[in-house]
Coordinates of C-alpha atoms and ligand atoms in Angstrom, one line a residue:
M1 CA -3.3 -37.3 -1.2
Q2 CA -4.0 -35.0 -4.0
Y3 CA -1.7 -32.2 -2.9
N4 CA 1.6 -31.9 -0.8
V5 CA 0.7 -28.4 0.6
T6 CA -2.7 -26.7 0.6
V7 CA -2.8 -23.0 1.4
I8 CA -6.1 -21.2 2.6
G9 CA -6.2 -17.8 1.8
S10 CA -4.4 -15.8 -1.0
G11 CA -3.2 -12.6 0.6
P12 CA 0.6 -11.8 0.9
G13 CA 1.1 -14.6 3.3
G14 CA -0.9 -17.3 1.3
Y15 CA 0.2 -16.6 -2.1
V16 CA 3.9 -16.2 -1.1
A17 CA 3.8 -19.4 0.8
A18 CA 2.2 -21.1 -2.2
I19 CA 4.9 -19.9 -4.5
R20 CA 7.7 -20.8 -2.3
C21 CA 6.2 -24.3 -1.9
A22 CA 5.8 -24.7 -5.6
Q23 CA 9.4 -23.6 -6.0
L24 CA 10.6 -26.3 -3.6
G25 CA 8.9 -29.0 -5.6
F26 CA 5.7 -29.5 -3.7
K27 CA 2.4 -30.0 -5.4
T28 CA 0.5 -27.0 -4.2
A29 CA -3.0 -25.8 -4.0
I30 CA -4.4 -22.4 -2.9
I31 CA -8.0 -21.7 -1.8
E32 CA -9.4 -18.3 -2.0
K33 CA -13.2 -17.5 -1.3
Y34 CA -13.2 -14.3 -3.5
E35 CA -12.8 -14.3 -7.2
T36 CA -9.7 -12.3 -7.1
L37 CA -6.4 -13.3 -5.6
G38 CA -4.2 -11.1 -3.3
G39 CA -6.2 -10.9 -0.2
T40 CA -6.6 -7.7 1.9
C41 CA -3.4 -6.2 0.8
L42 CA -4.1 -6.2 -3.0
N43 CA -7.8 -5.6 -3.0
V44 CA -8.7 -3.4 -0.2
G45 CA -5.5 -2.7 1.7
C46 CA -1.8 -1.7 0.8
I47 CA -2.2 -1.3 -2.9
P48 CA -5.5 0.7 -3.2
S49 CA -4.4 2.9 -0.2
K50 CA -1.2 3.7 -1.8
A51 CA -2.8 4.4 -5.1
L52 CA -5.2 7.0 -3.5
L53 CA -2.4 8.5 -1.3
D54 CA -0.3 9.0 -4.5
S55 CA -3.2 10.7 -6.5
S56 CA -4.2 12.9 -3.5
E57 CA -0.5 14.0 -3.1
H58 CA -0.4 14.9 -7.0
F59 CA -3.6 16.9 -6.3
L60 CA -2.2 18.7 -3.3
N61 CA 1.1 19.6 -5.0
A62 CA -0.7 20.9 -8.1
R63 CA -3.0 23.0 -5.9
D64 CA -0.5 24.2 -3.2
H65 CA 2.8 23.9 -4.4
F66 CA 3.2 24.2 -8.3
K67 CA 2.9 28.0 -8.2
E68 CA 6.0 28.2 -6.1
H69 CA 8.0 25.9 -8.5
G70 CA 7.0 28.3 -11.2
I71 CA 4.3 26.3 -12.8
D72 CA 1.2 28.3 -13.3
I73 CA -1.9 26.2 -14.0
P74 CA -5.6 26.9 -13.5
A75 CA -7.0 25.8 -10.0
P76 CA -7.1 22.0 -10.4
K77 CA -10.3 20.0 -9.5
V78 CA -10.7 16.6 -8.0
N79 CA -12.4 13.9 -10.4
I80 CA -13.1 11.5 -7.7
K81 CA -14.6 9.1 -10.2
Q82 CA -11.5 8.9 -12.2
M83 CA -9.3 8.6 -9.1
I84 CA -11.3 5.7 -7.7
A85 CA -11.3 4.2 -11.4
R86 CA -7.4 4.5 -11.6
K87 CA -7.2 2.9 -8.1
S88 CA -9.3 0.0 -9.3
D89 CA -7.2 -0.4 -12.4
V90 CA -4.0 -0.5 -10.3
V91 CA -5.7 -3.1 -8.1
K92 CA -6.6 -5.2 -11.1
Q93 CA -3.1 -5.0 -12.6
N94 CA -1.7 -6.5 -9.2
V95 CA -4.4 -9.3 -8.7
D96 CA -3.9 -10.2 -12.3
G97 CA -0.3 -10.5 -11.7
I98 CA -0.9 -12.9 -8.8
A99 CA -3.2 -15.3 -11.0
Y100 CA -0.2 -15.2 -13.5
L101 CA 2.2 -16.2 -10.9
M102 CA 0.0 -19.0 -9.7
K103 CA -0.2 -20.4 -13.3
K104 CA 3.5 -19.8 -13.9
N105 CA 4.3 -21.9 -10.7
K106 CA 1.7 -24.6 -11.4
I107 CA -0.2 -23.7 -8.4
E108 CA -4.0 -25.1 -8.5
V109 CA -6.4 -22.3 -7.6
H110 CA -9.6 -23.3 -5.9
T111 CA -12.4 -20.5 -5.5
G112 CA -14.5 -21.0 -2.5
V113 CA -14.5 -20.9 1.3
G114 CA -12.1 -23.6 2.5
S115 CA -13.0 -25.5 5.7
F116 CA -11.5 -28.4 7.5
V117 CA -13.2 -31.8 7.4
D118 CA -10.2 -33.2 9.2
K119 CA -6.6 -32.4 9.3
N120 CA -6.1 -33.8 5.7
T121 CA -9.4 -32.9 4.1
I122 CA -10.7 -29.5 3.1
K123 CA -14.2 -28.8 1.8
I124 CA -14.3 -26.0 -0.6
T125 CA -17.8 -24.2 -0.8
S126 CA -18.0 -22.1 -3.9
A127 CA -20.3 -18.9 -4.1
D128 CA -23.2 -20.8 -5.6
G129 CA -23.2 -23.4 -2.9
K130 CA -21.3 -26.2 -4.8
E131 CA -19.1 -28.4 -2.6
S132 CA -15.9 -30.3 -3.4
T133 CA -13.2 -31.8 -1.3
I134 CA -9.5 -32.0 -1.6
T135 CA -7.0 -34.0 0.4
T136 CA -3.5 -32.7 1.5
E137 CA -0.5 -33.8 3.4
K138 CA 0.0 -30.3 4.9
V139 CA -2.0 -27.1 5.4
I140 CA -0.9 -23.4 5.8
I141 CA -3.7 -21.3 7.2
A142 CA -3.3 -17.6 5.8
T143 CA -6.9 -16.3 6.4
G144 CA -5.9 -12.8 7.4
S145 CA -7.8 -10.3 9.2
K146 CA -11.0 -8.0 9.1
P147 CA -11.7 -4.5 10.4
T148 CA -12.6 -4.4 14.1
P149 CA -15.9 -2.6 14.6
L150 CA -17.0 -0.5 17.5
P151 CA -19.2 -2.8 19.8
F152 CA -21.8 -0.1 20.1
A153 CA -21.7 1.1 16.5
P154 CA -21.3 -1.6 13.9
F155 CA -20.3 -0.7 10.4
D156 CA -23.3 0.3 8.2
K157 CA -21.0 0.8 5.3
K158 CA -22.8 3.9 4.3
R159 CA -22.0 6.5 7.0
I160 CA -20.2 4.5 9.6
I161 CA -17.4 2.8 7.4
S162 CA -14.3 0.8 7.5
S163 CA -11.3 1.3 5.4
T164 CA -12.8 -1.0 2.5
E165 CA -15.6 1.5 1.9
A166 CA -13.3 4.5 2.5
L167 CA -11.5 3.2 -0.6
E168 CA -14.6 3.5 -2.7
L169 CA -16.2 6.7 -1.9
K170 CA -18.2 8.3 -4.7
E171 CA -17.6 11.8 -3.2
V172 CA -15.1 13.7 -1.3
P173 CA -16.7 13.9 2.1
K174 CA -17.3 17.4 3.5
H175 CA -16.3 16.3 7.0
M176 CA -14.8 12.9 7.6
I177 CA -14.7 11.9 11.4
V178 CA -11.9 9.3 11.9
I179 CA -12.0 7.1 15.0
G180 CA -8.5 5.8 15.6
G181 CA -5.2 8.0 15.0
G182 CA -3.3 4.7 13.8
V183 CA -2.0 3.7 10.5
I184 CA -5.3 3.6 8.5
G185 CA -6.7 6.6 10.2
M186 CA -3.6 8.7 9.3
E187 CA -3.2 7.5 5.8
L188 CA -6.8 7.5 4.6
G189 CA -7.6 10.7 6.8
S190 CA -4.7 12.3 5.0
V191 CA -6.1 11.3 1.5
Y192 CA -9.4 13.1 2.2
A193 CA -7.9 16.0 4.0
R194 CA -5.8 16.7 0.7
L195 CA -8.6 16.3 -1.4
G196 CA -10.4 19.1 0.4
A197 CA -12.4 17.4 3.3
K198 CA -12.4 18.6 6.7
V199 CA -10.9 15.7 8.6
T200 CA -11.3 15.3 12.4
V201 CA -9.5 12.4 14.2
V202 CA -10.6 11.1 17.6
E203 CA -7.9 9.0 19.1
F204 CA -8.3 7.2 22.4
L205 CA -4.7 7.5 23.6
D206 CA -2.5 10.7 24.0
S207 CA -0.6 10.2 20.8
L208 CA -1.0 9.4 17.1
I209 CA 0.6 6.1 15.7
P210 CA 1.1 5.0 19.3
T211 CA 3.0 1.8 18.6
M212 CA 5.8 3.6 17.0
D213 CA 8.6 5.7 18.6
G214 CA 6.9 8.7 20.4
T215 CA 8.8 11.3 18.4
M216 CA 7.2 10.0 15.2
G217 CA 3.8 10.6 16.6
K218 CA 4.5 14.1 17.7
E219 CA 6.1 15.0 14.5
L220 CA 3.1 13.5 12.5
L221 CA 0.8 15.4 14.6
K222 CA 2.7 18.7 13.6
V223 CA 2.7 18.1 9.8
T224 CA -0.8 16.9 9.6
K225 CA -2.2 19.8 11.5
K226 CA -0.5 21.8 8.8
L227 CA -2.5 19.9 6.3
G228 CA -5.7 21.0 8.1
M229 CA -6.4 17.9 10.0
Q230 CA -8.0 18.3 13.4
F231 CA -7.5 16.2 16.5
Y232 CA -9.1 15.1 19.6
L233 CA -6.3 13.0 21.4
G234 CA -7.1 11.3 24.6
H235 CA -10.9 11.0 24.0
K236 CA -12.9 8.1 24.5
V237 CA -15.9 7.7 22.0
I238 CA -19.3 7.1 23.6
S239 CA -21.6 6.9 20.8
V240 CA -21.8 7.1 16.9
E241 CA -25.1 7.4 15.2
N242 CA -26.2 7.4 11.6
K243 CA -28.8 10.0 11.2
G244 CA -29.4 9.5 7.4
K245 CA -27.3 12.2 5.8
E246 CA -25.1 12.7 8.7
V247 CA -23.3 11.0 11.5
V248 CA -23.1 12.2 15.1
L249 CA -20.3 11.4 17.4
K250 CA -19.9 11.8 21.1
A251 CA -16.9 11.6 23.0
E252 CA -15.3 12.6 26.2
D253 CA -11.9 13.4 27.4
K254 CA -10.3 12.0 30.7
S255 CA -12.0 14.6 32.9
G256 CA -15.3 13.7 31.6
K257 CA -15.6 16.9 29.2
A258 CA -18.0 16.0 26.3
I259 CA -17.7 16.8 22.6
E260 CA -20.2 16.3 19.9
L261 CA -18.9 16.0 16.1
K262 CA -21.2 16.0 13.1
G263 CA -19.9 14.7 9.7
D264 CA -21.0 13.0 6.6
Y265 CA -18.7 9.8 7.1
C266 CA -17.3 8.1 10.1
L267 CA -14.3 6.0 9.4
V268 CA -13.8 3.5 12.2
S269 CA -10.0 2.4 12.2
I270 CA -9.4 1.1 15.7
G271 CA -7.6 -2.0 14.5
R272 CA -8.1 -5.3 12.8
R273 CA -9.1 -8.7 14.1
P274 CA -7.9 -12.1 12.9
Y275 CA -10.5 -13.9 10.6
T276 CA -11.2 -17.3 10.9
D277 CA -15.0 -17.6 10.2
G278 CA -16.2 -20.7 8.4
L279 CA -12.7 -22.3 8.6
G280 CA -13.9 -25.2 10.7
L281 CA -11.1 -25.1 13.2
D282 CA -13.4 -27.0 15.6
K283 CA -13.1 -30.1 13.3
I284 CA -9.4 -30.1 14.0
G285 CA -9.5 -29.2 17.6
I286 CA -7.8 -26.0 17.4
E287 CA -8.9 -23.2 19.8
L288 CA -8.3 -19.6 19.4
D289 CA -6.2 -17.4 21.8
K290 CA -7.6 -14.0 21.9
G291 CA -8.9 -14.5 18.4
K292 CA -5.6 -15.6 16.9
I293 CA -4.6 -19.1 15.9
P294 CA -1.8 -20.2 18.4
V295 CA 1.5 -21.2 16.9
D296 CA 4.9 -22.1 18.1
D297 CA 8.1 -20.4 16.9
H298 CA 8.1 -22.5 13.9
L299 CA 4.5 -21.2 13.1
K300 CA 3.0 -24.6 13.6
T301 CA -0.3 -25.2 15.3
K302 CA -1.0 -27.9 17.8
L303 CA -1.3 -30.2 14.7
D304 CA 1.8 -31.5 13.2
N305 CA 0.8 -30.9 9.6
V306 CA -1.0 -27.5 10.1
Y307 CA 0.7 -24.1 10.0
A308 CA -0.7 -20.7 10.3
I309 CA 1.0 -17.4 9.0
G310 CA 0.2 -13.6 8.7
D311 CA -2.5 -11.5 10.3
V312 CA -4.3 -14.5 11.7
V313 CA -1.3 -15.4 14.1
R314 CA 0.5 -13.1 16.7
G315 CA 2.7 -10.2 15.7
A316 CA 2.3 -7.2 13.4
M317 CA -0.5 -7.3 10.9
L318 CA 1.8 -6.4 8.0
A319 CA 2.0 -7.7 4.4
H320 CA 5.8 -8.0 4.4
K321 CA 5.5 -9.9 7.8
A322 CA 3.0 -12.3 6.5
E323 CA 5.4 -12.9 3.3
E324 CA 8.4 -13.6 5.4
E325 CA 6.3 -16.2 7.4
G326 CA 5.0 -17.8 4.3
V327 CA 8.6 -18.3 3.2
M328 CA 9.7 -19.5 6.5
V329 CA 7.0 -22.3 6.6
A330 CA 7.5 -23.5 3.1
E331 CA 11.2 -23.8 3.6
Q332 CA 10.8 -25.6 6.9
M333 CA 8.5 -28.1 5.2
A334 CA 11.4 -28.7 2.8
G335 CA 13.7 -29.5 5.8
Q336 CA 15.5 -26.2 5.8
K337 CA 16.3 -24.0 8.8
P338 CA 14.9 -20.4 8.0
H339 CA 14.7 -17.8 10.5
I340 CA 12.7 -14.5 11.1
N341 CA 14.1 -11.5 12.9
Y342 CA 10.8 -10.0 14.1
L343 CA 12.6 -7.1 15.6
L344 CA 13.8 -6.1 12.2
I345 CA 10.4 -6.1 10.5
P346 CA 10.0 -2.4 9.5
G347 CA 6.8 -0.4 10.0
V348 CA 5.8 2.4 7.4
V349 CA 2.9 5.0 7.5
Y350 CA 2.4 6.4 4.0
T351 CA 1.4 9.8 5.0
W352 CA 3.5 12.6 3.5
P353 CA 6.0 13.0 5.0
E354 CA 6.2 9.3 5.4
V355 CA 7.0 7.5 8.8
A356 CA 9.1 4.7 8.9
S357 CA 10.8 2.6 11.7
V358 CA 12.8 -0.4 12.5
G359 CA 14.2 -1.8 15.8
Y360 CA 13.3 -0.7 19.3
T361 CA 11.6 2.5 20.1
E362 CA 13.0 5.0 22.8
E363 CA 9.9 4.0 25.0
Q364 CA 10.8 0.4 24.7
L365 CA 14.5 0.9 25.5
K366 CA 13.4 2.8 28.6
E367 CA 11.1 0.2 29.8
M368 CA 13.9 -2.4 29.1
G369 CA 16.3 -0.4 31.2
K370 CA 18.8 -0.4 28.4
A371 CA 21.5 2.4 28.5
Y372 CA 21.1 4.1 25.0
K373 CA 22.2 7.4 23.2
T374 CA 20.3 9.1 20.6
G375 CA 21.2 11.2 17.6
S376 CA 18.8 13.2 15.4
F377 CA 18.9 15.2 12.3
P378 CA 16.3 17.4 10.8
Y379 CA 15.2 17.3 7.1
K380 CA 15.2 21.3 7.1
A381 CA 19.0 21.1 7.2
L382 CA 19.3 19.0 3.9
G383 CA 20.0 20.6 0.7
R384 CA 18.0 17.9 -1.0
A385 CA 15.0 18.6 1.1
R386 CA 15.2 22.2 0.4
A387 CA 15.3 21.6 -3.2
S388 CA 12.2 19.5 -3.3
M389 CA 10.4 21.7 -0.6
D390 CA 10.1 18.6 1.6
T391 CA 11.7 20.2 4.7
D392 CA 9.5 18.6 7.4
G393 CA 10.6 15.6 9.5
L394 CA 13.8 14.1 10.8
V395 CA 15.8 11.0 11.5
K396 CA 16.3 9.7 14.9
I397 CA 18.9 7.0 15.6
L398 CA 19.0 5.0 18.9
A399 CA 22.4 3.3 19.7
D400 CA 23.7 1.3 22.6
K401 CA 25.4 3.5 25.0
Q402 CA 28.5 1.3 25.5
T403 CA 28.9 -0.5 22.0
D404 CA 27.4 2.0 19.7
E405 CA 25.3 -0.7 18.0
I406 CA 22.2 0.8 16.3
L407 CA 19.1 -0.2 18.3
G408 CA 16.5 1.6 16.5
V409 CA 16.0 3.8 13.1
H410 CA 13.1 6.1 13.0
I411 CA 12.4 8.4 10.3
I412 CA 9.6 10.9 9.4
G413 CA 10.3 12.6 6.2
A414 CA 10.1 12.4 2.5
R415 CA 10.8 8.9 1.0
A416 CA 11.3 7.4 4.6
A417 CA 9.4 4.3 3.5
D418 CA 12.3 3.4 1.0
M419 CA 15.0 4.7 3.3
I420 CA 14.2 2.4 6.2
A421 CA 15.6 -0.5 4.2
A422 CA 19.0 0.9 4.9
G423 CA 18.2 0.8 8.6
V424 CA 17.1 -2.8 8.3
T425 CA 20.4 -3.7 6.7
A426 CA 22.5 -1.8 9.1
M427 CA 20.7 -3.6 12.0
E428 CA 20.8 -7.0 10.5
F429 CA 24.5 -6.8 10.0
R430 CA 24.7 -5.3 13.6
A431 CA 26.2 -2.0 12.4
S432 CA 27.5 0.6 14.8
A433 CA 26.3 4.3 14.5
E434 CA 29.9 4.9 13.6
D435 CA 29.9 2.3 10.9
V436 CA 27.0 4.1 9.1
S437 CA 28.4 7.6 9.7
R438 CA 31.6 6.5 8.0
M439 CA 29.9 5.2 4.9
S440 CA 29.8 7.6 1.8
H441 CA 26.2 8.7 1.3
A442 CA 25.4 10.3 -2.1
H443 CA 24.8 14.0 -2.1
P444 CA 22.3 15.5 -2.2
T445 CA 20.1 12.9 -1.0
Y446 CA 17.6 12.4 2.0
M447 CA 19.8 9.4 3.3
E448 CA 22.3 12.0 4.3
A449 CA 20.0 12.7 7.2
V450 CA 20.6 9.1 8.4
K451 CA 24.6 9.5 8.2
E452 CA 24.3 12.7 10.0
A453 CA 21.9 11.3 12.7
C454 CA 24.5 8.5 13.1
L455 CA 27.2 11.0 13.6
A456 CA 25.0 12.8 16.0
A457 CA 24.5 9.5 18.0
T458 CA 28.0 8.2 17.8
A459 CA 29.9 11.3 18.8
N460 CA 27.5 14.3 18.7
R461 CA 29.2 15.9 15.9
P462 CA 26.9 16.2 12.9
I463 CA 28.6 18.1 10.1
H464 CA 25.7 20.3 8.8
M465 CA 24.1 21.4 12.0
Ligands
LIG501 P1 -5.1 -11.3 3.9 O1 -4.4 -10.3 3.1 O2 -6.1 -10.6 4.8 O3 -5.7 -12.5 3.0 C1 -6.4 -13.4 3.7 C2 -7.2 -14.1 2.6 O4 -7.8 -15.3 2.9 C3 -8.3 -13.2 1.9 O5 -8.4 -13.0 0.6 C4 -9.6 -13.9 2.3 O6 -10.7 -13.7 1.4 C5 -9.1 -15.4 2.4 N1 -9.9 -16.2 3.1 C6 -10.2 -16.1 4.6 N2 -10.9 -17.1 5.0 C7 -10.9 -18.0 4.0 C8 -11.5 -19.3 3.7 N3 -12.1 -19.9 4.9 N4 -11.3 -19.9 2.6 C9 -10.7 -19.4 1.6 N5 -10.3 -18.0 1.7 C10 -10.3 -17.4 2.9 N6 0.5 -3.9 5.3 C11 1.7 -3.4 4.8 O7 2.7 -4.1 5.1 N7 1.8 -2.3 4.2 C12 0.9 -1.4 3.9 O8 1.0 -0.4 3.2 C13 -0.6 -1.8 4.3 N8 -1.6 -1.0 4.0 C14 -2.9 -1.3 4.3 C15 -3.9 -0.6 4.1 C16 -5.1 -0.9 4.6 C17 -6.3 -0.1 4.2 C18 -5.5 -2.2 5.2 C19 -6.7 -2.6 5.6 C20 -4.3 -3.0 5.5 C21 -3.0 -2.6 5.0 N9 -1.9 -3.4 5.4 C22 -0.7 -3.2 5.1 C23 -2.0 -4.6 6.1 C24 -2.0 -6.0 5.2 O9 -3.0 -5.8 4.2 C25 -2.1 -7.2 6.0 O10 -1.1 -7.3 6.9 C26 -1.9 -8.4 5.1 O11 -3.0 -8.3 4.0 C27 -2.0 -9.8 5.7 O12 -1.7 -10.7 4.9 P2 -2.4 -12.2 5.1 O13 -2.0 -13.0 4.0 O14 -2.2 -12.7 6.5 O15 -4.1 -12.0 4.9
LIG502 P1 -4.0 0.6 14.5 O1 -3.7 -0.4 15.4 O2 -2.8 1.0 13.6 O3 -4.5 2.0 15.0 C1 -5.8 1.9 15.7 C2 -5.8 3.1 16.7 O4 -7.1 3.3 17.1 C3 -4.8 3.3 17.8 O5 -4.1 4.4 17.7 C4 -5.6 3.0 19.1 O6 -5.3 3.6 20.1 C5 -7.1 3.7 18.5 N1 -8.2 3.2 19.1 C6 -8.4 1.9 19.4 N2 -9.8 1.8 19.9 C7 -10.3 3.2 19.9 C8 -11.5 3.8 20.4 N3 -12.5 3.0 20.9 N4 -11.5 5.1 20.1 C9 -10.6 5.9 19.6 N5 -9.3 5.3 19.3 C10 -9.3 3.9 19.4 O7 -5.2 0.2 13.5 P2 -5.6 0.5 12.2 O8 -5.2 1.9 11.8 O9 -7.2 0.2 12.1 O10 -4.9 -0.5 11.1 C11 -5.0 -1.9 11.4 C12 -3.9 -2.6 11.0 O11 -3.7 -2.6 9.5 C13 -2.5 -1.7 11.4 O12 -2.3 -2.1 12.6 C14 -1.5 -2.3 10.6 O13 -1.0 -3.6 10.9 C15 -2.3 -2.5 9.2 N6 -2.1 -1.4 8.5 C16 -0.8 -1.3 7.9 C17 -0.4 -0.1 7.0 C18 1.0 0.1 6.7 O14 1.7 -0.8 7.0 N7 1.3 1.2 6.1 C19 -1.3 0.8 6.6 C20 -2.9 0.5 6.9 C21 -3.0 -0.7 7.9

């Protein structure tokens, strides 16, 4: 065999798996169909979206908040060309970084579509049609996911767009219609709302970011309404039509009452689907289960030498989940006994304020019939939040009614994305709400809201409320 391990796909699952395999002494190859490494996350996902979120946040602050801070500047203007160019530069720095890491770890990179010939042989077809084959003892499939289209209105990439095109627009839309009030809809919708677009979100369910704790969706609705975003919750989209310069959407609520929206762009963000096209899974007898590659608890497929990780298998479609799985598979191959606690994979929405969660939601605890108590603390009661004018949001702690063990941490507020790591740590070490409430938290910080919410949960005695 030429390689001990071959990884197909270079997203956060694939490239991290390859690095860990190389660290453990395996001769490792990685196959990526695109010229740049890093997959969805680095090229058209996590990184570019965060770059635009940051730029648009700067613009909003300069336009709406500098004056109150005592900074007088002429009315700022959006230079979308420069904003997109900076985003592309950030992407380049990151994907170049992965190429460097491949070299550093002596991982051989093959550019082209990888497909199984048999369980130990992979054909690589490059963009110009040239074919080559490699042989390998083990394979890790990390081929990721693609945006899900509406069945009746496929992406035309001009007016009916996915997140990929929304990261490359040449103008600020006049009216962006967003289908799906999930993570992408709220992140990219808020980017363009901040830049001055009218943004209307049409969501099938009755709440935003429906997989997160219900309180988070309600609060996010309030703060994004303040930003000017408009919402049609509980609406079923019936049709979307590209009429040249505009797109027309028709939807109806549960009572059948119809609405019609006209905009210049329609972002369809109704979820992503696992991607296995061209992989030749039929050659090794793997059948998909609801589009996903079936794996056991060790991320092994039905074949002993073939594993699958990341968006292409069950579980949350998150970069850090894919990374943990990459490490887990590599370490198993080396005979180690790694473990992932899926309950403690945090979820973050990078709106401003940010939303971040770990553990059980209140809805899940109710469904499980678990006896729990809650404690909340609002950002508006924090000195730190008043100083920065970030008073929107709250921390909500869910704890076991009998033992006080923390069961869930849910934050909407400034810097929630970074703060959630403290929730993960506390829960990983099975802390009680009282444990956290008795730890010193620096003053003034946003983290004081976590301490106060724990005080509220453990004994209903927050200090500053
Ligand atoms: P991917 O990153 O999708 O990588 C798969 C790679 O495999 C691709 O490069 C693809 O070209 C390649 N490939 C596929 N088939 C073949 C083949 N046959 N041969 C060779 N190569 C192949 N997650 C977060 O955790 N945080 C975020 O902030 C975040 N933001 C996001 C924002 C957006 C707009 C989007 C779309 C997603 C975001 N995600 C975020 C989700 C995150 O990008 C994915 O969960 C993550 O990229 C999954 O990693 P992966 O390695 O499984 O697959
Ligand atoms: P999503 O699953 O987060 O949200 C999709 C939303 O669309 C849901 O609220 C759903 O109820 C709604 N919906 C589904 N069908 C609909 C229809 N026909 N009409 C109206 N609404 C409909 O999916 P999204 O936002 O597309 O993102 C895909 C995935 O990418 C996320 O689930 C997440 O895993 C990942 N991602 C993660 C980010 C992060 O970690 N910050 C950022 C962006 C994406």
